[in-house]
Backbone as a chain_set.jsonl record, in Angstrom:
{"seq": "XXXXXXXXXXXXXXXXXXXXXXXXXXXXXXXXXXXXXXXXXXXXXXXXXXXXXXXXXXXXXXXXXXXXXXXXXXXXXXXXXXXXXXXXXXXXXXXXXXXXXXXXXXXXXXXXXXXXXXXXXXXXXXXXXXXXXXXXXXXXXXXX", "coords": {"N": [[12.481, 11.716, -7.112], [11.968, 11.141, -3.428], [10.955, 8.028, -2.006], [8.993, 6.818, -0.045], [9.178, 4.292, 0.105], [10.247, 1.509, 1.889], [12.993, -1.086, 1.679], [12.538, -3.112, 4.217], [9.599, -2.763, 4.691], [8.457, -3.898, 2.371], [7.203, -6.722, 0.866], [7.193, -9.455, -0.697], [6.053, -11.637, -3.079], [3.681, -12.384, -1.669], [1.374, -13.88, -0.405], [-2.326, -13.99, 0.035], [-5.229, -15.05, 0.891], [-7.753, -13.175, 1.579], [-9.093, -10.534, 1.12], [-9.328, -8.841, 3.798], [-7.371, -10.471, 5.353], [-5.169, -9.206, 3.893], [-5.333, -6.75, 4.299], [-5.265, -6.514, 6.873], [-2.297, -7.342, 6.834], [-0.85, -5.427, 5.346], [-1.62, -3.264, 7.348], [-0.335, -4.657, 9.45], [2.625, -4.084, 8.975], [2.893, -1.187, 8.613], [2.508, -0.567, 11.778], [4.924, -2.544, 12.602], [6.823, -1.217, 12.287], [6.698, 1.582, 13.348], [4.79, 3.327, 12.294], [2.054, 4.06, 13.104], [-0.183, 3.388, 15.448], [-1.651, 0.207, 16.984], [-4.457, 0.387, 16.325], [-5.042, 1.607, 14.238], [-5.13, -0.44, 12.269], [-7.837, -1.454, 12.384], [-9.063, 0.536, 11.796], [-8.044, 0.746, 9.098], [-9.701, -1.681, 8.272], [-12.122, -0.666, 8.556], [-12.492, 1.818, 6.9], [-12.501, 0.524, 4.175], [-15.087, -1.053, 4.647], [-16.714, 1.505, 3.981], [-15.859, 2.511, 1.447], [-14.835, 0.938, -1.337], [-10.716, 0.506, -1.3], [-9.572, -0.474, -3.57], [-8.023, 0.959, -6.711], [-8.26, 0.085, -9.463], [-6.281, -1.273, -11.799], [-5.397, -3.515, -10.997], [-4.712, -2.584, -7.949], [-4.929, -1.583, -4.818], [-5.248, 0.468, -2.12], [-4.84, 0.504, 0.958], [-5.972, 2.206, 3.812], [-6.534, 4.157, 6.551], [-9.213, 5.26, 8.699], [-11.241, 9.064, 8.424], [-11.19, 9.385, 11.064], [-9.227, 8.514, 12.314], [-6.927, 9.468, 11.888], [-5.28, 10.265, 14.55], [-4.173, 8.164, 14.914], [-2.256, 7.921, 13.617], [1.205, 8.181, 13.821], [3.654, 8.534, 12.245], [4.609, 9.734, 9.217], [3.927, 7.044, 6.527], [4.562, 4.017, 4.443], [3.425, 0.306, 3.505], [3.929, -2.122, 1.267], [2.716, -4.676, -0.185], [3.355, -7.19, -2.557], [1.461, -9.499, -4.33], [1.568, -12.002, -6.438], [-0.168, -13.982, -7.385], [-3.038, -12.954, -6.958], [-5.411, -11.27, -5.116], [-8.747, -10.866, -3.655], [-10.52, -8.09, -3.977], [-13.705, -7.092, -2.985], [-14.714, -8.496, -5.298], [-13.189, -7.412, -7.298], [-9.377, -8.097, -8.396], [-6.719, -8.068, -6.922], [-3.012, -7.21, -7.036], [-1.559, -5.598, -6.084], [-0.764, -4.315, -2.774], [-1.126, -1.317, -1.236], [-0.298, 0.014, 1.895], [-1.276, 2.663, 3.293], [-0.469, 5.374, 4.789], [-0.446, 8.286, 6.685], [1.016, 11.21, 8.172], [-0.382, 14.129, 8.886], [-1.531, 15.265, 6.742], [0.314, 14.739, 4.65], [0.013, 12.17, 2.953], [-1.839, 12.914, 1.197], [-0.261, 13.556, -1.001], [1.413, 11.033, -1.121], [-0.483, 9.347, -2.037], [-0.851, 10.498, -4.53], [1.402, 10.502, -5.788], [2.045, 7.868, -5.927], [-0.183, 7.19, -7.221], [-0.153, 8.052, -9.814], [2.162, 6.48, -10.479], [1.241, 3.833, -10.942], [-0.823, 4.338, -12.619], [0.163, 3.888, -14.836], [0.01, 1.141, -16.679], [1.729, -0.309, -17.381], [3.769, 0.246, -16.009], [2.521, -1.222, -13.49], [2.795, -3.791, -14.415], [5.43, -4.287, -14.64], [6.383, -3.902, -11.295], [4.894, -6.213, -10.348], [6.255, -8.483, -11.053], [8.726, -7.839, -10.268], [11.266, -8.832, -8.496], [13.284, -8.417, -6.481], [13.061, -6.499, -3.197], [14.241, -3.743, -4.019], [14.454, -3.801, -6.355], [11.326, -2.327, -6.749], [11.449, -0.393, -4.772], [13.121, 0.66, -7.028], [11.426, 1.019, -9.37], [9.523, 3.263, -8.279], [11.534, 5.234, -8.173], [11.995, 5.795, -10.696], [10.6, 7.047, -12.103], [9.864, 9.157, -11.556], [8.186, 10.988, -10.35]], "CA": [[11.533, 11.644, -6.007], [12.541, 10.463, -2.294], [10.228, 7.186, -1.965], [9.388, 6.218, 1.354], [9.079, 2.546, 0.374], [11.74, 0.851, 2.889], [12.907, -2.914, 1.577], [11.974, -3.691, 5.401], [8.186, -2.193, 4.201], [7.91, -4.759, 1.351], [6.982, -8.011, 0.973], [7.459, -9.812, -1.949], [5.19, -12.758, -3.277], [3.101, -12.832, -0.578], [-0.296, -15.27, -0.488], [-3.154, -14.018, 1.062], [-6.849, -15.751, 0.581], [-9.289, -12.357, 1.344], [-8.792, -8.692, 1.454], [-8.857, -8.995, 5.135], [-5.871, -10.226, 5.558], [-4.58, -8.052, 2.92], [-5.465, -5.287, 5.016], [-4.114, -7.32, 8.469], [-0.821, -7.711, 6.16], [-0.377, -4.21, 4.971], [-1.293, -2.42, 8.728], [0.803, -4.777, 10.506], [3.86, -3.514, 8.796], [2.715, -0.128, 9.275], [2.743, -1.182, 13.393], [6.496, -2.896, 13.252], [7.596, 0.026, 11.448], [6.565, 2.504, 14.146], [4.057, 4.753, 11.624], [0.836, 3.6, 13.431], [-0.766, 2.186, 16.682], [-2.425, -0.785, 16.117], [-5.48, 0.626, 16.73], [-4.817, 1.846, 12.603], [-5.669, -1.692, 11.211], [-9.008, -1.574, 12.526], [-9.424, 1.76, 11.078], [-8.353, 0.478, 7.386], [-10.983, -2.262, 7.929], [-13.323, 0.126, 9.181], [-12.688, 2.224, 5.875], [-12.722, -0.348, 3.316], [-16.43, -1.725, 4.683], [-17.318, 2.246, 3.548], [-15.703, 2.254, 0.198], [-13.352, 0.506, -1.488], [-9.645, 1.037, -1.731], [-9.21, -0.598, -5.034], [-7.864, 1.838, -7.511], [-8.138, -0.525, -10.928], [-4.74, -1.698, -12.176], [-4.802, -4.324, -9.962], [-3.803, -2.319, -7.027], [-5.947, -1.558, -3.666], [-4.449, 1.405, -1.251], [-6.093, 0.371, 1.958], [-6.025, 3.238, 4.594], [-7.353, 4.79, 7.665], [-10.596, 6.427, 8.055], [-10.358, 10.378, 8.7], [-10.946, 9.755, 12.252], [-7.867, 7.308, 12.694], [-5.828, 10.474, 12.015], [-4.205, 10.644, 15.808], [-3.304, 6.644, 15.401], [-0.801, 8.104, 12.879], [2.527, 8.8, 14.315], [4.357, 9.214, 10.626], [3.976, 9.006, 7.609], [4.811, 5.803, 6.164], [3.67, 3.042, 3.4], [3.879, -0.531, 3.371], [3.92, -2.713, -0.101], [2.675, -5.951, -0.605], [3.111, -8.071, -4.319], [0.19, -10.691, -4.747], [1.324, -11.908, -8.097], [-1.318, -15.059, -8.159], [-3.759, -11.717, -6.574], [-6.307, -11.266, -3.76], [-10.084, -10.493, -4.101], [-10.897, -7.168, -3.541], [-14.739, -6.719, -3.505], [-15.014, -8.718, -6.523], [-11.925, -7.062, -7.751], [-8.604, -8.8, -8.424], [-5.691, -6.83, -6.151], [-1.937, -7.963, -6.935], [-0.664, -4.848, -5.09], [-1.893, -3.762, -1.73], [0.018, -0.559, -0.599], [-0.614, 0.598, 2.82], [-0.661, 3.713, 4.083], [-0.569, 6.45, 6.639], [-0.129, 10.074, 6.482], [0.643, 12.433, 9.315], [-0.656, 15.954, 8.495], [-2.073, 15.695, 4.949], [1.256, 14.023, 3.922], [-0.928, 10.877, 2.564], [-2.066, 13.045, -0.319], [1.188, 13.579, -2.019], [2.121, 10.065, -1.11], [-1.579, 8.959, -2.585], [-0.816, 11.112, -5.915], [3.071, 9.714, -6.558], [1.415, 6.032, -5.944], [-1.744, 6.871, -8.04], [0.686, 8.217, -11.185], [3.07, 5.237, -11.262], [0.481, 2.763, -11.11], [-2.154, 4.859, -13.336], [0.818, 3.034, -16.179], [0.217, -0.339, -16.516], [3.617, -1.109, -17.416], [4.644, 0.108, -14.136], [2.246, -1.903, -12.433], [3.477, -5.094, -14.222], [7.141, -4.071, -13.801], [5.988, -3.84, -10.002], [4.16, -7.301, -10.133], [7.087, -9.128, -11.611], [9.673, -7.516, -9.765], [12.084, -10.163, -7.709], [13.574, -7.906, -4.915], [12.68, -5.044, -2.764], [15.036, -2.914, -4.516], [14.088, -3.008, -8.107], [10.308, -2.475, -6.36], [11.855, 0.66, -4.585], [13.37, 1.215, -7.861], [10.611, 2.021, -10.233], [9.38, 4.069, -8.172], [12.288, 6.645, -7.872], [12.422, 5.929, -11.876], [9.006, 7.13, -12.422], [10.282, 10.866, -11.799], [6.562, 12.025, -10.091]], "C": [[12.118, 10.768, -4.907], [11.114, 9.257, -2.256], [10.663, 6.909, -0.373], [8.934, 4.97, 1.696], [10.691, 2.51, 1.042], [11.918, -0.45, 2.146], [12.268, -3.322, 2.883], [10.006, -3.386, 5.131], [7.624, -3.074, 3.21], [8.061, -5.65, 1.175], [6.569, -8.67, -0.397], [6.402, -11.207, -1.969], [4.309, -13.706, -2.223], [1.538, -13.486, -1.063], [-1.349, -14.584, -0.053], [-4.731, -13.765, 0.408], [-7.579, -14.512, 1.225], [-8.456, -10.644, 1.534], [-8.687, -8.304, 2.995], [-7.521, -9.147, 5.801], [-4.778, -9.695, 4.826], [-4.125, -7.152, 3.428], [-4.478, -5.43, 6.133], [-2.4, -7.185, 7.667], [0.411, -6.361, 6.273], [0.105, -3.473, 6.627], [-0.102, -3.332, 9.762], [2.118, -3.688, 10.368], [4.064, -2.353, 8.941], [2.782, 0.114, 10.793], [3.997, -1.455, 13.702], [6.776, -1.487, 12.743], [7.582, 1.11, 12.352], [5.71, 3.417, 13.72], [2.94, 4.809, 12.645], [0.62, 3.074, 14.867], [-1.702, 1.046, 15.846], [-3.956, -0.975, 16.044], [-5.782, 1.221, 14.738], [-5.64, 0.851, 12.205], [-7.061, -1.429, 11.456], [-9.761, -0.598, 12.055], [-9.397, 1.488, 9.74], [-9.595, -0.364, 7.278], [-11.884, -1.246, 7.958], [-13.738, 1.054, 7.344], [-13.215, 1.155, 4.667], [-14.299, -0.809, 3.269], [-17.119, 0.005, 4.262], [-17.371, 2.195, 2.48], [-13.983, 1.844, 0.141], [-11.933, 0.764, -1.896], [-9.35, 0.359, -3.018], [-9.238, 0.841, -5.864], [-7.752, 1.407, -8.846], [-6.613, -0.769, -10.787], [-3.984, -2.399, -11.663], [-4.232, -3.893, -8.643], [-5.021, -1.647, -6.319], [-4.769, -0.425, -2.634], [-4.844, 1.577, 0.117], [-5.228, 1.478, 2.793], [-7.018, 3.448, 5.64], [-8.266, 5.8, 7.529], [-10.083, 7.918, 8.659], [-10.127, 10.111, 10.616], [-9.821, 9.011, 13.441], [-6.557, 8.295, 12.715], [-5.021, 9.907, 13.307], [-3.651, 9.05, 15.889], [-2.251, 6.589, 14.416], [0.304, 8.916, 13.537], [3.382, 8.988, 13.506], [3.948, 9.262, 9.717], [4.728, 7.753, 7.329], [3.77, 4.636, 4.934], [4.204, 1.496, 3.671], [3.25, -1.05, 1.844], [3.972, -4.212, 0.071], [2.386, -6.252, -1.937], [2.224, -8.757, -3.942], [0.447, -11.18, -5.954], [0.019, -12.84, -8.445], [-3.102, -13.631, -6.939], [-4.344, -12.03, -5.519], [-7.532, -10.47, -3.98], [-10.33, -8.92, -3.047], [-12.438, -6.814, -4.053], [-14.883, -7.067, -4.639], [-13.813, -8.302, -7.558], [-10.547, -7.535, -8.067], [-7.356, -7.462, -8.072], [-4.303, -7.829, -6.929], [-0.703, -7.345, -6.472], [-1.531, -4.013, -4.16], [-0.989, -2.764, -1.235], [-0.553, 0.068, 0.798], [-0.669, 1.805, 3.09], [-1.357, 4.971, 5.234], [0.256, 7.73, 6.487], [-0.107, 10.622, 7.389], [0.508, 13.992, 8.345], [-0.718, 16.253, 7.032], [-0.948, 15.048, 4.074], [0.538, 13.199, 2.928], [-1.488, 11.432, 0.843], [-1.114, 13.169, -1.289], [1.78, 12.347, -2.473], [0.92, 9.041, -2.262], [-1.194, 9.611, -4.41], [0.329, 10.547, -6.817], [2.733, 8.286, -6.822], [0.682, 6.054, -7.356], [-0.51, 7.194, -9.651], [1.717, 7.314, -11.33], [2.025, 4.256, -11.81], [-1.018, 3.36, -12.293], [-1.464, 3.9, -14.875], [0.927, 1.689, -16.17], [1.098, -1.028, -16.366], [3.997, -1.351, -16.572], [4.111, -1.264, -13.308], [2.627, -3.393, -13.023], [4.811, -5.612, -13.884], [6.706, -4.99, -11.821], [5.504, -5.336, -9.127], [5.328, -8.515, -10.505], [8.386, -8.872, -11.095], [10.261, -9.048, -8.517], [13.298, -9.345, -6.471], [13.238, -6.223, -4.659], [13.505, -3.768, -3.512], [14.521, -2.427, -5.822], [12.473, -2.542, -7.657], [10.56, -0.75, -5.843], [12.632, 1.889, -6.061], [12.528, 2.227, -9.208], [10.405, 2.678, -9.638], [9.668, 5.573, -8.079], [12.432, 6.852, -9.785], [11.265, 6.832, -12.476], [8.736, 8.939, -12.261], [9.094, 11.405, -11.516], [7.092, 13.57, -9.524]], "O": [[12.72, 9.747, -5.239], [10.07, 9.835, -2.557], [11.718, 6.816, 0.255], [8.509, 4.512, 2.756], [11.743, 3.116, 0.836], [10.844, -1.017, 1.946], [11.266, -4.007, 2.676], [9.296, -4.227, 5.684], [6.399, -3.106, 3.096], [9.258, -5.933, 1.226], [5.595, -8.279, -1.039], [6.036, -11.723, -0.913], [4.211, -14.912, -1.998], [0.914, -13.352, -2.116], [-0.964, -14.657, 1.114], [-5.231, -12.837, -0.228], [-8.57, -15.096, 1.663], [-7.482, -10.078, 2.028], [-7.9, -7.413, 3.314], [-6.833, -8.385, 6.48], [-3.6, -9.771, 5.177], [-3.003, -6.66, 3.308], [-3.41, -4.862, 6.358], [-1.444, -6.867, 8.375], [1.534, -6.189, 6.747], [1.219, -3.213, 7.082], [0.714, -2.855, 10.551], [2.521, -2.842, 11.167], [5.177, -2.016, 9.346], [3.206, 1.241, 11.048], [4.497, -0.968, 14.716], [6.942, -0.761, 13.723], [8.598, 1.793, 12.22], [5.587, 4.41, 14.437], [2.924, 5.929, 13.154], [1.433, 2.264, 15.312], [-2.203, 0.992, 14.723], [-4.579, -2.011, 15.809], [-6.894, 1.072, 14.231], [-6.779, 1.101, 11.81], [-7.592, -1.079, 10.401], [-10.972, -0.728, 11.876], [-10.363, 1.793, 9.041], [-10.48, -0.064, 6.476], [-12.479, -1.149, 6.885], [-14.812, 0.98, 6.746], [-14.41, 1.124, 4.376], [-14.847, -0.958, 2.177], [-18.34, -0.129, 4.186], [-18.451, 1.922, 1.958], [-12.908, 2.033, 0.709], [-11.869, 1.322, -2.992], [-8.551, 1.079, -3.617], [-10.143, 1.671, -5.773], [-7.176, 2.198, -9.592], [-5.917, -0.486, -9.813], [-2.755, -2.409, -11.585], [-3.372, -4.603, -8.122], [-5.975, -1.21, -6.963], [-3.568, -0.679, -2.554], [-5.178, 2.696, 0.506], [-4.034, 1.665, 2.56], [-8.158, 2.985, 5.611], [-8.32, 6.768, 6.77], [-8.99, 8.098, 9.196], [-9.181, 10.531, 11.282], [-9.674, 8.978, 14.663], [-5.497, 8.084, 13.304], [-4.121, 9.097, 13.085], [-2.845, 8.704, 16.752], [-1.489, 5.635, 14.254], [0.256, 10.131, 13.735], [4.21, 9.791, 13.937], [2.86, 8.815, 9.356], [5.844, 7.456, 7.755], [2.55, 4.617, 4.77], [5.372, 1.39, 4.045], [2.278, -0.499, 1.328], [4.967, -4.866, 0.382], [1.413, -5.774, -2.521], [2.118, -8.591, -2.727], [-0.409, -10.883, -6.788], [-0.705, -12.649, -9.422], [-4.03, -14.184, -6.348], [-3.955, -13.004, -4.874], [-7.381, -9.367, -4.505], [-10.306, -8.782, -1.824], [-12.619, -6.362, -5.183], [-15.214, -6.151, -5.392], [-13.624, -8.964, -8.579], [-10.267, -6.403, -7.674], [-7.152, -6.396, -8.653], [-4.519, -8.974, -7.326], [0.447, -7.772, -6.366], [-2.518, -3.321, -4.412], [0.042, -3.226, -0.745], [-1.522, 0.789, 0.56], [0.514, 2.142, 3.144], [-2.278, 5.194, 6.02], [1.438, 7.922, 6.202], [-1.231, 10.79, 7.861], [1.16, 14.577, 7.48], [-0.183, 17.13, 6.354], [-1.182, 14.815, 2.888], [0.507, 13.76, 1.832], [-1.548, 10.803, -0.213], [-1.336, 12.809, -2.445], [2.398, 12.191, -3.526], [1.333, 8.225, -3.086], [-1.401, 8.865, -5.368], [0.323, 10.241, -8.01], [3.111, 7.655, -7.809], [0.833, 5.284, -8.305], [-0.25, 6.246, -10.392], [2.26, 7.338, -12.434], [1.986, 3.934, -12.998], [-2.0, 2.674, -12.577], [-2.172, 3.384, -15.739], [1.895, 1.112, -15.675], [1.363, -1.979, -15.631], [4.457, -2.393, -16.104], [4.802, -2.09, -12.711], [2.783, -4.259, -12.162], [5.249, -6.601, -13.297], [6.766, -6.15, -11.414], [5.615, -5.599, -7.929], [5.02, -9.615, -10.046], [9.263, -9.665, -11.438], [9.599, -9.935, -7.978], [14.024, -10.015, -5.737], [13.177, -5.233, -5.388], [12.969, -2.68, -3.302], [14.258, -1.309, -6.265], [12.077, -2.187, -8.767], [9.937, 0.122, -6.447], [12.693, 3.115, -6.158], [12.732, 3.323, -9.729], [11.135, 3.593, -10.019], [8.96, 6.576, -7.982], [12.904, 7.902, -10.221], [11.441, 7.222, -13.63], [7.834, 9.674, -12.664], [8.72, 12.307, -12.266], [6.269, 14.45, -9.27]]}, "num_chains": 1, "name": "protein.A"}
């Protein structure tokens, strides 16, 4: 599988006290990166206060609502670790993956995400990982 985690896309043992800036964390990098206007972030908040992106397994997939579509200019994901985590709705996050889909992309990219991380293993691999690489790595290992 081609992964379109970048090392420049992931951020390793990052801190951050609320799901807010979780979200702020994730969409920025979606913004330097070029996927997004920054008119995006306000769209993942916007989603999140509908329902939440937590997906169990410690991992949260915050995203744009449908009508944020045209503030996507690629597809693209960003990856933040949390190993000591971040409260999601009561929830405990310790991976926040961003993302952004042009043209239905998002579900393929949503399905390869959702089947690594549906294995716990992975997601502690993932949580324990020590550079962008081996982080980029499970995922191409993971054969979706």
């Amino acid at each position: 599988m081609t992964t379109l985690f970048k090392e420049e896309n992931i951020v390793l043992n990052a801190s951050l006290k609320s799901q807010e800036e979780a979200i702020e964390q994730a969409g920025k990098i979606l913004v330097e990166q070029g996927y997004v206007t920054p008119d995006y972030i306000n769209a993942m908040k916007k989603r999140e206060e509908i329902t939440t992106t937590f997906m169990g397994n410690f991992v949260a997939i915050p995203h744009g609502t449908d009508e944020a579509k045209t503030e996507v200019l690629s597809s693209g994901l960003s990856f933040l670790q949390v190993p000591d985590g971040v409260e999601f709705k009561g929830e405990t996050v310790k991976l926040v993956i961003g993302i952004a889909g042009k043209d239905g992309e998002h579900l393929e990219l949503l399905s390869q995400i959702a089947i690594v991380c549906s294995e716990m293993e992975n997601v502690e691999k993932l949580v324990a990982a020590t550079s962008e690489r081996e982080i980029i790595q499970i995922f191409e290992d993971a054969d979706v």
